[in-house]
Every structure is written in structure tokens, then in C-alpha cells.
C-alpha positions as a LaTeX table, in Angstrom:
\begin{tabular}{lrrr}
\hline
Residue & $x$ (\AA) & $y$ (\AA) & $z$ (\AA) \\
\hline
Unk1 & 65.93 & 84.45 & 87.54 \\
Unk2 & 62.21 & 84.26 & 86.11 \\
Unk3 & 60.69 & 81.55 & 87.21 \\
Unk4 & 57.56 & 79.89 & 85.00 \\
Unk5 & 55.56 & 79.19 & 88.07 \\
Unk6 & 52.49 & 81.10 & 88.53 \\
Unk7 & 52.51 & 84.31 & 90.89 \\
Unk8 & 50.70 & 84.13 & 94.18 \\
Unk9 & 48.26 & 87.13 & 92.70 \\
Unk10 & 47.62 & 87.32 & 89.10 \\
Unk11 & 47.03 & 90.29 & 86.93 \\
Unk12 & 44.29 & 90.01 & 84.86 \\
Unk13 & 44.94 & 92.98 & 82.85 \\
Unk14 & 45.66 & 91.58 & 79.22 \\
Unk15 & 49.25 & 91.74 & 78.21 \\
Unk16 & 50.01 & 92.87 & 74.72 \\
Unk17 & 53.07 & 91.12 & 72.44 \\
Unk18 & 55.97 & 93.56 & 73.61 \\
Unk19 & 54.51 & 92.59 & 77.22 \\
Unk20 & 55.58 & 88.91 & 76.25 \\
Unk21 & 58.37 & 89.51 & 74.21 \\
Unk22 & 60.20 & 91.47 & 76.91 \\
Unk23 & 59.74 & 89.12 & 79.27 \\
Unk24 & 60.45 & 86.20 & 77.97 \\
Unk25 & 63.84 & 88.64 & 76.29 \\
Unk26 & 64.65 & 88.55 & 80.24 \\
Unk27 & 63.77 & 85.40 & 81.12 \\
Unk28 & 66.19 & 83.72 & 78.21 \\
Unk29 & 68.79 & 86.05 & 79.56 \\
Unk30 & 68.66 & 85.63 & 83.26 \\
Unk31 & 69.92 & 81.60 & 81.97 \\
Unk32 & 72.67 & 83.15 & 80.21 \\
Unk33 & 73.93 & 86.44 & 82.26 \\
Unk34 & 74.40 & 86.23 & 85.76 \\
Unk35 & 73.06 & 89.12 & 87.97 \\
Unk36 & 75.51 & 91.67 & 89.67 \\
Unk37 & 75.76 & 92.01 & 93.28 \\
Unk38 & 72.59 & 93.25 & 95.05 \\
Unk39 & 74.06 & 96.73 & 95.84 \\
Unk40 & 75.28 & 97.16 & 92.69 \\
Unk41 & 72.91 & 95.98 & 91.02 \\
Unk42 & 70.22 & 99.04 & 92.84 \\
Unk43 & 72.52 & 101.60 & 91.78 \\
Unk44 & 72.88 & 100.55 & 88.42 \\
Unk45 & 69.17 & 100.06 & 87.84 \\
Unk46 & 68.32 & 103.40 & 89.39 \\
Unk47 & 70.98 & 105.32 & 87.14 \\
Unk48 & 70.00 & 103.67 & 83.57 \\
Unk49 & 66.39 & 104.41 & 84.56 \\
Unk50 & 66.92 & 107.98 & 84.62 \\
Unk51 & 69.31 & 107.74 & 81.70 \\
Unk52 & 67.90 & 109.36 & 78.52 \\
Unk53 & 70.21 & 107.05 & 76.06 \\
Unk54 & 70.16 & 103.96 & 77.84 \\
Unk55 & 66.47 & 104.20 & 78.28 \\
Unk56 & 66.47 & 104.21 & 74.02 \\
Unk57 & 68.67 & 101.73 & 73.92 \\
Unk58 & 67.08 & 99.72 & 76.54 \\
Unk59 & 63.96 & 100.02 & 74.15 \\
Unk60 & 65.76 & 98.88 & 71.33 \\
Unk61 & 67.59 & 95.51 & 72.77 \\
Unk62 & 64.17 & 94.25 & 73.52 \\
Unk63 & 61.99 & 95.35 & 71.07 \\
Unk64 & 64.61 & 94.01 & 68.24 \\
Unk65 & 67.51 & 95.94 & 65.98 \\
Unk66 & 66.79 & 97.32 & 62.75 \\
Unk67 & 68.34 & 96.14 & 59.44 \\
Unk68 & 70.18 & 99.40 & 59.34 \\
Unk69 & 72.33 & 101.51 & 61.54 \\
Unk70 & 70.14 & 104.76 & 60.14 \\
Unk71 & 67.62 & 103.85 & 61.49 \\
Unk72 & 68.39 & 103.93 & 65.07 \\
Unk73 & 68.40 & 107.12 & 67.36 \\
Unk74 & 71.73 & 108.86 & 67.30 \\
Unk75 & 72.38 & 107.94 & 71.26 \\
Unk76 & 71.99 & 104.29 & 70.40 \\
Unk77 & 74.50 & 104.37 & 67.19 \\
Unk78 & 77.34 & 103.72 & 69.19 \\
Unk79 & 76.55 & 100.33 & 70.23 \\
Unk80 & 75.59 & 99.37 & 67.02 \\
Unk81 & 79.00 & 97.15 & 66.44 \\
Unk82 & 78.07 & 95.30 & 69.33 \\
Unk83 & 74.80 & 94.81 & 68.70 \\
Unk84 & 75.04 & 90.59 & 68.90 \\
Unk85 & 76.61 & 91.19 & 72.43 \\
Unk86 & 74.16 & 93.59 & 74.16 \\
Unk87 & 71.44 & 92.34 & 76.65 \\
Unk88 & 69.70 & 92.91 & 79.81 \\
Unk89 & 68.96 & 91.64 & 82.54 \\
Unk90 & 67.19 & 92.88 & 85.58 \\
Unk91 & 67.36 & 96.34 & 84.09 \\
Unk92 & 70.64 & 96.55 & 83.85 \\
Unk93 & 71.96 & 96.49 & 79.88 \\
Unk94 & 75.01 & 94.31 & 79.29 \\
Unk95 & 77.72 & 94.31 & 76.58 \\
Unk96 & 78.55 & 90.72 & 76.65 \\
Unk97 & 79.56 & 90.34 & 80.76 \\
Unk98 & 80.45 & 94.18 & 80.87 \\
Unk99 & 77.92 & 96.24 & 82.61 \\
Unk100 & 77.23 & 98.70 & 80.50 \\
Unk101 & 77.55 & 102.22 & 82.92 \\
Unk102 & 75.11 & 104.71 & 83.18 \\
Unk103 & 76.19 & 108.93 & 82.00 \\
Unk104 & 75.71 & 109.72 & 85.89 \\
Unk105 & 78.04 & 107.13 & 87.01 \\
Unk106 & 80.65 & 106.93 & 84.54 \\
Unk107 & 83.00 & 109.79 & 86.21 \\
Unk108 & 82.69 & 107.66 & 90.00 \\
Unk109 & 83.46 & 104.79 & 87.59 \\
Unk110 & 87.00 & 106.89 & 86.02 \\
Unk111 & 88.09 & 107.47 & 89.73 \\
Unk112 & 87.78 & 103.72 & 90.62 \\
Unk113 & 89.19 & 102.44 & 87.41 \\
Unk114 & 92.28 & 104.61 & 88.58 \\
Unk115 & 91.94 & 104.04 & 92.26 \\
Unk116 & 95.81 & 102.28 & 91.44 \\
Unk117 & 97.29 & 105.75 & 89.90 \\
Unk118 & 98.44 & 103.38 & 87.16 \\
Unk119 & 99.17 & 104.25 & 83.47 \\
Unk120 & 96.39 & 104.26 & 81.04 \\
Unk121 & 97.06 & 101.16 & 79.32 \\
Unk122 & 96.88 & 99.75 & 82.83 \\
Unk123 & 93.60 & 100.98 & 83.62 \\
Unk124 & 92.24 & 100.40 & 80.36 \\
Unk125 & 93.22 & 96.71 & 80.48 \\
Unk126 & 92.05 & 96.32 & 83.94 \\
Unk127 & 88.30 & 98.07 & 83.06 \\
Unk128 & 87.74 & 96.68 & 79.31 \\
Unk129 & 86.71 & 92.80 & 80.48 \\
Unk130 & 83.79 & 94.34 & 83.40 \\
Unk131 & 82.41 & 97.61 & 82.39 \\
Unk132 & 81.46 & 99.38 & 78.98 \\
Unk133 & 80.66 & 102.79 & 77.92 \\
Unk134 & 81.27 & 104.57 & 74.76 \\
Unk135 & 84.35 & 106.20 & 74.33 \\
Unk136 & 85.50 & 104.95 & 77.81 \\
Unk137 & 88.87 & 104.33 & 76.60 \\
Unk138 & 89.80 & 108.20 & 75.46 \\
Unk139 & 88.05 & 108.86 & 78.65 \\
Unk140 & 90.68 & 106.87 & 80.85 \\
Unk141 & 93.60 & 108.02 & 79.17 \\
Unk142 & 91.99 & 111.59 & 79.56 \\
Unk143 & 92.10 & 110.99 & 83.28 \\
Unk144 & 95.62 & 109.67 & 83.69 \\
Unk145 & 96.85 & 113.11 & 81.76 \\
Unk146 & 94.49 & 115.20 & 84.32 \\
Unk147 & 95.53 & 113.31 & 87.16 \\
Unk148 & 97.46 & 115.76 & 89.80 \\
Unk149 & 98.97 & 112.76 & 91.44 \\
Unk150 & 100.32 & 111.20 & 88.39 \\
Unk151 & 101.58 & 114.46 & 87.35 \\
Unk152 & 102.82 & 115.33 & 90.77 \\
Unk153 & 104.62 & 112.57 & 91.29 \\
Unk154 & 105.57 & 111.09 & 87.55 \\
Unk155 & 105.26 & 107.52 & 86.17 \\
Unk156 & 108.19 & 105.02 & 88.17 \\
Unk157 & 110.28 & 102.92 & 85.43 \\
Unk158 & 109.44 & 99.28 & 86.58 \\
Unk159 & 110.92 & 97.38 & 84.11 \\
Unk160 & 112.77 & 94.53 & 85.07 \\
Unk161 & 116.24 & 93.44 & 83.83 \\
Unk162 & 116.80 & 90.61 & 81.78 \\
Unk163 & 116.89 & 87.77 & 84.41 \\
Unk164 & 118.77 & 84.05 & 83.90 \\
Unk165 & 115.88 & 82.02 & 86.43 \\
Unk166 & 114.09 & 79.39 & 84.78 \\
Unk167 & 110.17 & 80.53 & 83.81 \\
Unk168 & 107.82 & 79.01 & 87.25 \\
Unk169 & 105.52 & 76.21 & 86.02 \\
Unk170 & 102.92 & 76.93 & 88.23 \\
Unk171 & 101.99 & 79.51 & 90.73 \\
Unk172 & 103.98 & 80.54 & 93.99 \\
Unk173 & 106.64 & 78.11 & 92.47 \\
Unk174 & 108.99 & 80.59 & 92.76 \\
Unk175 & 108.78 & 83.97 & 95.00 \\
Unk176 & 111.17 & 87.16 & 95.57 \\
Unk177 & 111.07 & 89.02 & 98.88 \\
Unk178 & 112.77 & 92.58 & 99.36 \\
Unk179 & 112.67 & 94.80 & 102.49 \\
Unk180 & 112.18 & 98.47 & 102.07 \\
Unk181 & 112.05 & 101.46 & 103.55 \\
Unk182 & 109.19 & 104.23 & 103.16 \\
Unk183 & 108.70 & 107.16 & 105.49 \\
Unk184 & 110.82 & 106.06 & 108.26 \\
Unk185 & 108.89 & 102.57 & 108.30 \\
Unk186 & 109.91 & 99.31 & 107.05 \\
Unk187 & 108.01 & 97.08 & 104.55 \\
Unk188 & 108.59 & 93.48 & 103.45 \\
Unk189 & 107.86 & 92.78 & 99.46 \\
Unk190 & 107.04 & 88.95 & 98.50 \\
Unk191 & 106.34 & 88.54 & 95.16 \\
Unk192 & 105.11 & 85.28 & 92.85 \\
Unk193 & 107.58 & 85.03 & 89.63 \\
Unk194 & 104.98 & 83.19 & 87.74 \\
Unk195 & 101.72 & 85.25 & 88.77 \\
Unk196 & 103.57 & 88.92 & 89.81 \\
Unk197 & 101.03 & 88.73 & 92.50 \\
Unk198 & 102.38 & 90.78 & 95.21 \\
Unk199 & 101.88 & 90.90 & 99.28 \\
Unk200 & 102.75 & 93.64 & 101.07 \\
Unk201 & 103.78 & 93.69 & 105.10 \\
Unk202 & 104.63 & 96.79 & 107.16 \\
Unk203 & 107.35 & 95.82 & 109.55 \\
Unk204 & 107.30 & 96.31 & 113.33 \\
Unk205 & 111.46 & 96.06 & 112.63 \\
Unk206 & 113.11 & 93.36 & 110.27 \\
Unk207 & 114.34 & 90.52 & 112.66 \\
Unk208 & 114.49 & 87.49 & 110.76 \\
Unk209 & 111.81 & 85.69 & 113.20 \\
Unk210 & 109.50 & 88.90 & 111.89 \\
Unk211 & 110.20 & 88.01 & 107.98 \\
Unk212 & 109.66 & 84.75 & 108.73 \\
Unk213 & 106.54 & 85.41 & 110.45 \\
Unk214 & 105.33 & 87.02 & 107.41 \\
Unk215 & 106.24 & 84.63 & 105.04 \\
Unk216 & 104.45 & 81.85 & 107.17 \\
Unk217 & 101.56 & 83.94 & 106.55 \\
Unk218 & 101.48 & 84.21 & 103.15 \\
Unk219 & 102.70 & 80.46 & 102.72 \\
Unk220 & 99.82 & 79.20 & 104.52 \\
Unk221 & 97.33 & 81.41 & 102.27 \\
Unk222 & 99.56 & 80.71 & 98.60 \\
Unk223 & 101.43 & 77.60 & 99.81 \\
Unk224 & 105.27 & 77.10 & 99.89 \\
Unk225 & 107.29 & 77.81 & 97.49 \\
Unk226 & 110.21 & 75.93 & 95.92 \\
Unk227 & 112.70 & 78.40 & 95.66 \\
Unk228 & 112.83 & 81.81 & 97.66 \\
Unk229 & 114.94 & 84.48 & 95.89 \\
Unk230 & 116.42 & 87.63 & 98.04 \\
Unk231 & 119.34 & 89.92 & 98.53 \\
Unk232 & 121.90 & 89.59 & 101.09 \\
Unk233 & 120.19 & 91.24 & 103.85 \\
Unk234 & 121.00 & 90.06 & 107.02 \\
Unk235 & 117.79 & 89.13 & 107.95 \\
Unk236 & 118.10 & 87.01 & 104.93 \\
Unk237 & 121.32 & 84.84 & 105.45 \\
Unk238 & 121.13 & 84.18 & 109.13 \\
Unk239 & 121.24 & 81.20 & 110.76 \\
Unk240 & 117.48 & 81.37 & 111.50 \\
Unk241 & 115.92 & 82.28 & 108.14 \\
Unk242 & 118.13 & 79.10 & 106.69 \\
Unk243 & 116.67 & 77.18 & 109.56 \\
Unk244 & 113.22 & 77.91 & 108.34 \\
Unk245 & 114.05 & 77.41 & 105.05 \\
Unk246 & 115.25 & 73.90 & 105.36 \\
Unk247 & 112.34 & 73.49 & 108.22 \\
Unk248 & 109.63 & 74.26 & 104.98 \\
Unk249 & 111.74 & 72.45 & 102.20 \\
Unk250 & 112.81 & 75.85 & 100.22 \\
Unk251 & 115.34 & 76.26 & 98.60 \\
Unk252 & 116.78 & 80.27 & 99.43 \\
Unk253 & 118.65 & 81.48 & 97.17 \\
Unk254 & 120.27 & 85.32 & 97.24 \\
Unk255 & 121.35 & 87.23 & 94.28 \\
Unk256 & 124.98 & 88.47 & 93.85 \\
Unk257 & 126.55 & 90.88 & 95.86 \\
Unk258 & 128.22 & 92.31 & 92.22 \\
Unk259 & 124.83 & 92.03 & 90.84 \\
Unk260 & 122.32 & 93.62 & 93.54 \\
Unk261 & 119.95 & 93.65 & 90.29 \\
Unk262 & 119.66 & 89.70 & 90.17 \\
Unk263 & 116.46 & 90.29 & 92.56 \\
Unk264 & 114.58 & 92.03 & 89.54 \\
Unk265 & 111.35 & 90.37 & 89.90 \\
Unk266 & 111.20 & 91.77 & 93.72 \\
Unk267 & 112.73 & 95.40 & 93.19 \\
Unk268 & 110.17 & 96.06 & 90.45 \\
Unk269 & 107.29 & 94.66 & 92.93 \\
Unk270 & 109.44 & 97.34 & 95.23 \\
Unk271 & 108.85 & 99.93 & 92.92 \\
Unk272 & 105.54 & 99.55 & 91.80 \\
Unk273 & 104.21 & 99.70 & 96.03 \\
Unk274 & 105.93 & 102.80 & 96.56 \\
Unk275 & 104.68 & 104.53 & 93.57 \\
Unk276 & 101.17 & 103.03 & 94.83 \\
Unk277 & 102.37 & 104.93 & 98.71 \\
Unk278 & 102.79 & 108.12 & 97.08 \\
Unk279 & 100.02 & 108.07 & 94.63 \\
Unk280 & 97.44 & 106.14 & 96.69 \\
Unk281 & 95.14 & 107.21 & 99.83 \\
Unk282 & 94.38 & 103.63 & 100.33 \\
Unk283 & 97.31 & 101.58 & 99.90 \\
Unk284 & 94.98 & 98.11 & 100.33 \\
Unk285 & 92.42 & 98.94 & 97.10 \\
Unk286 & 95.77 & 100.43 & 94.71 \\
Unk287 & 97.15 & 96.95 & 95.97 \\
Unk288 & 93.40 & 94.96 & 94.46 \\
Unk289 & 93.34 & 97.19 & 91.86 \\
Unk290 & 96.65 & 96.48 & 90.65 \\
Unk291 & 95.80 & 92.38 & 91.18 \\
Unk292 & 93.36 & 92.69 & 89.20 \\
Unk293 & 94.77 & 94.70 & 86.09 \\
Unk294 & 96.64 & 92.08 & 83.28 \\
Unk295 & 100.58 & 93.25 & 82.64 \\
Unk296 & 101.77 & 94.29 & 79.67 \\
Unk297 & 102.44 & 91.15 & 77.80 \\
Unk298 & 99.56 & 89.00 & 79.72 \\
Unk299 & 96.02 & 88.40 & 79.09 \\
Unk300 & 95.65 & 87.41 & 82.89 \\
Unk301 & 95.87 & 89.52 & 85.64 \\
Unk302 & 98.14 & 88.81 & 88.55 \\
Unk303 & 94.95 & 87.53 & 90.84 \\
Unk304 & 94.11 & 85.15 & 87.73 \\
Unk305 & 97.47 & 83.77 & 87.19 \\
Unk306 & 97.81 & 83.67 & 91.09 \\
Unk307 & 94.54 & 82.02 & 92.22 \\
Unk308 & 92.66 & 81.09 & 89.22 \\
Unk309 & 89.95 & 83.80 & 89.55 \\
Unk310 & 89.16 & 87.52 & 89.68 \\
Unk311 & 88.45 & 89.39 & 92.77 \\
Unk312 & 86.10 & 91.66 & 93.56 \\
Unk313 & 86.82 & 95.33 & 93.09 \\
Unk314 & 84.63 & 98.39 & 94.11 \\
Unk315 & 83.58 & 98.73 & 90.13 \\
Unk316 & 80.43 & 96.53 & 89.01 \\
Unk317 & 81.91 & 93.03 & 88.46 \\
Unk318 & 79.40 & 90.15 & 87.39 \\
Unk319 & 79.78 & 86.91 & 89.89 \\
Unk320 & 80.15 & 85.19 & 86.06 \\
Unk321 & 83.45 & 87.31 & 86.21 \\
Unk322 & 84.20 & 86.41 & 89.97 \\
Unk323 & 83.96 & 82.74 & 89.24 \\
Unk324 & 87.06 & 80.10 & 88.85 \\
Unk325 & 88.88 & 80.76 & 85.16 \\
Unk326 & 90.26 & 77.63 & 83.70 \\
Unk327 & 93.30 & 79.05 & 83.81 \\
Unk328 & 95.78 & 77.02 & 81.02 \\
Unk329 & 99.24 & 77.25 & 82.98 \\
Unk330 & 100.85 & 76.81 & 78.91 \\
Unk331 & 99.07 & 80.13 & 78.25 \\
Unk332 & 100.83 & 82.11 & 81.38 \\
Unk333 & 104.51 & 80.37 & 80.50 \\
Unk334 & 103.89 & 81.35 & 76.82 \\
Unk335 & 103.34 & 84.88 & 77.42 \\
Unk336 & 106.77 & 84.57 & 79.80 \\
Unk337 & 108.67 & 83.46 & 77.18 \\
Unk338 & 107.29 & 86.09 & 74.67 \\
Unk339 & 107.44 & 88.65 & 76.88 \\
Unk340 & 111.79 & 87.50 & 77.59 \\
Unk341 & 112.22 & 86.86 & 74.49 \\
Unk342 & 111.06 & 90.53 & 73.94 \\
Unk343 & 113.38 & 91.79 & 76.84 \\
Unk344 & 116.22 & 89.84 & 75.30 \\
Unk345 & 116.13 & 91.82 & 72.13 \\
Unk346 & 115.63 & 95.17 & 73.87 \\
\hline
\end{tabular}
């Protein structure tokens, strides 16, 4: 941030009114947009530098916008609907809080948007709240049609069947777990019914004491839920998983043995990894990535619903974006009921 004290050396040289204007453009905006990340924030600054179009458009935020869209250079036309929302700060140009991405980064910014191997609509409604670029949109849907893994490897149904629980009230209230197998190697699923947040634990075999070891884990970071919903595994229903149950004051309940199905929420969370294992050379960032992308049906992403915030991904984030949300819990059970009620008619 500028700061009005005076510099240890002064220039002398006179400065003339777009001098003044700029600066005080930046000064004004460093109180209203945070900086990115220091790293980020280098690379960014070096790319719009040598950027043709951003440099005109650069010239234009600060120097004012004309009356009429004619009379701007054709680059610069684009953002002309978002004219009210574009700023800069350390010479980086903002839409709003979405760093706007220079030409020469835009195709390292496709590959990280899709780093999850997710459909379109899932990238595009994971990238739309932190970066900007025109036409970015066509150009995400144009890489999920290219992509060889998608292609190679098709898009997994993940819908979930209509379930009877009761809608969570707040997060972690209620989780699934589901044990699966993928390449000879065992994994353990736990999944948040209110957030869809999802944890993911390879298996050194699937003892109870190693599930509950696990869980522990997780229940330490999300804290312990209510009710635990899984199948009849035996690792589930022994004597030592019900011990730990009652230990942690859970209630574990197991879906039907005629209705394998009950355990939507978790099978879905099931499907969704292993698409990530065949898709995805690093299991770990397809895992943030998805965290970090809203559902279909939500406004909030699964780390939002989950923990109040955003985390960081490898794609220029703001810390304005990283910062607590005040999440409204009524806003996350509204879009559960919407999005049954939608299920229900289906």
C-alpha cells in the first residue's frame, strides 16, 4: 500500500497531472483491492507489461473511460461492460477481485483451471470468482472437448439417488465413509453431507483400528460428527468400530443390505476420486481443485461450505478471496432443499 509519508530521497523532477492522477488511481485502490501473493504477483506484473492489450487498457483505467465504447482501441472493447469493475493495483489490472490474466499466461492458466479433469461447467464455476480474461469461458469448454484424458477415459455419472436423511444443519454434522479399491490398493472415502467436502486415505489394509485411525484424523481437523453413515463392511459393524463410535458420541448408522445405494452421498464421493485417479497425475491438487469448485446447484464450493473460506490453489487467488466468507448456513440448506426437491421430480 502507498503510504503518504515522504520518501527517504526525493525526486525533484516535476511531475505532470497523469503523474498524480495515476498515483493517487493506485493509492485509492491499494485501500480497496488487496495485493496477490508475492510470487504471483512478479509473474503477473512481468506478463501484462509485455502485453500489447493490457498495456492499452492499463492506459485507459487510469487515465479515465471515454463516454463511448467507439472510442476505445479495439483490444480494450471487450472490457468495456465491466468498465465500473476494472482497476489496478501494483500493476496488475483487476476485474472486480479477478486478476485479470495476461495473453502469455492464459493457456498455463486453462491447464490449472482443469488440473481436476472436471466438466466444463465445473471448471468454469471454479475459475469465474478469481481470474478474468475475455472469452475465457469458450476457452474452458474448448479445453475439456480437447482434453485426451477426458476423452480417453469419458465423464463418470455421479449423480446421487434420491436419499430419505434429513438435510445437515451445519458442517461435518453428518459424514459418509466408503472403502474402495483402485489398482490393487485400498482407499477409505469420508465425506461431509452438508459441505461434500471429501478426504481421501490410502489404506495400508482395512482393519477397523486403521479406519478408525483415519477417521480420528479427520475428526480432530473437521470435528466429530453426529451421525456416521456406511455400508455393512465388516470393518464397519465390528465390535471395535461401535466401540469407537460410542467412545466419540456418534451415532453409526449403515445403509440396507437390500439397498446398498442408501450410502449415496459416499459412493458418488467414490466415484468422483477415481475418475480424479484415472484422469489426474496429482491426485492431492484434482482433490483442491475439486474443493474449491461450487456443485451444480451451490454458490459455495465444498471448502466454503466446509470451513468457511477458500483455499489457495496454484491459479492467482487474491488473499481478499482467501479470507473467512460469512458463510449464511440458511443459504447452503436452501440450495439442499432446491437441489432435492429437483432430484425428487427427476
Amino acid at each position: 500500500m502507498l503510504s503518504r509519508a515522504p520518501l527517504s530521497s526525493v525526486d525533484n523532477r516535476k511531475q505532470n497531472n497523469f503523474d498524480v492522477f495515476r498515483l493517487e488511481v493506485e493509492r485509492l485502490d491499494a485501500l480497496a483491492n488487496p495485493q496477490l501473493l508475492p510470487k504471483t504477483t512478479i509473474s503477473l506484473q512481468a506478463a501484462t507489461a509485455k502485453d500489447r492489450d493490457l498495456a492499452q487498457l492499463l492506459k485507459v483505467i487510469l487515465s479515465g473511460w471515454p463516454d463511448i465504447k467507439s472510442h476505445l482501441p479495439s483490444c480494450v472493447k471487450p472490457y468495456w461492460c465491466f468498465r465500473d469493475e476494472m482497476s489496478v493495483h501494483n500493476s496488475v489490472i483487476y476485474r472486480g477481485s479477478q486478476a485479470v490474466i495476461p495473453k502469455s499466461m492464459r493457456r498455463e492458466m486453462l491447464m490449472k483451471i482443469h488440473a481436476s479433469h472436471a466438466g466444463a461447467e465445473s471448471n468454469i464455476r471454479m475459475a469465474k470468482d478469481i481470474v478474468h480474461w475475455p472469452g475465457m469461458q469458450p476457452e474452458i469448454k474448448d479445453m475439456c472437448q480437447s482434453c485426451g484424458q477426458c476423452a480417453q477415459f469419458g465423464r463418470e455419472n455421479t449423480r446421487e439417488p434420491m436419499k430419505s436423511q434429513p438435510i445437515p444443519q451445519y458442517p461435518w454434522q453428518f459424514v459418509g465413509q466408503d472403502i474402495f479399491q483402485f489398482e490393487s490398493s485400498s482407499y477409505l472415502v469420508t465425506v461431509g453431507h452438508y459441505s461434500d467436502f471429501i478426504e481421501l486415505d490410502e489404506l495400508d489394509n482395512t482393519l477397523s483400528s486403521t479406519v478408525i485411525k483415519h477417521s480420528k484424523s479427520h475428526f480432530a481437523l473437521h470435528g466429530i460428527p453426529e451421525v456416521l453413515l456406511s455400508d455393512n463392511g465388516p470393518q464397519f459393524v465390528s465390535t471395535e468400530f461401535a466401540a469407537f463410535c460410542d467412545l466419540y458420541g456418534i451415532t453409526h448408522i449403515t445403509s440396507s443390505p437390500y439397498w446398498p445405494r442408501g450410502n449415496g452421498k459416499a459412493e458418488s464421493a467414490v466415484k468422483i476420486v477415481k475418475t480424479f485417479m484415472k484422469k489426474c497425475a496429482d491426485i492431492q491438487l484434482a482433490l483442491l481443485t475439486y474443493r474449491n469448485t461450487p456443485q451444480e446447484g451451490h454458490s459455495l464450493s465444498p471448502a466454503q461450505r466446509s470451513m468457511g473460506r477458500r483455499t489457495r490453489l496454484n491459479i492467482p487467488v487474491s488473499p481478499e478471496m482467501l479470507g473467512p466468507d460469512k458463510v449464511v448456513s440458511k443459504l447452503v440448506v436452501r440450495n439442499q432443499s432446491q437441489k432435492r426437491e429437483g432430484e425428487e421430480v427427476l
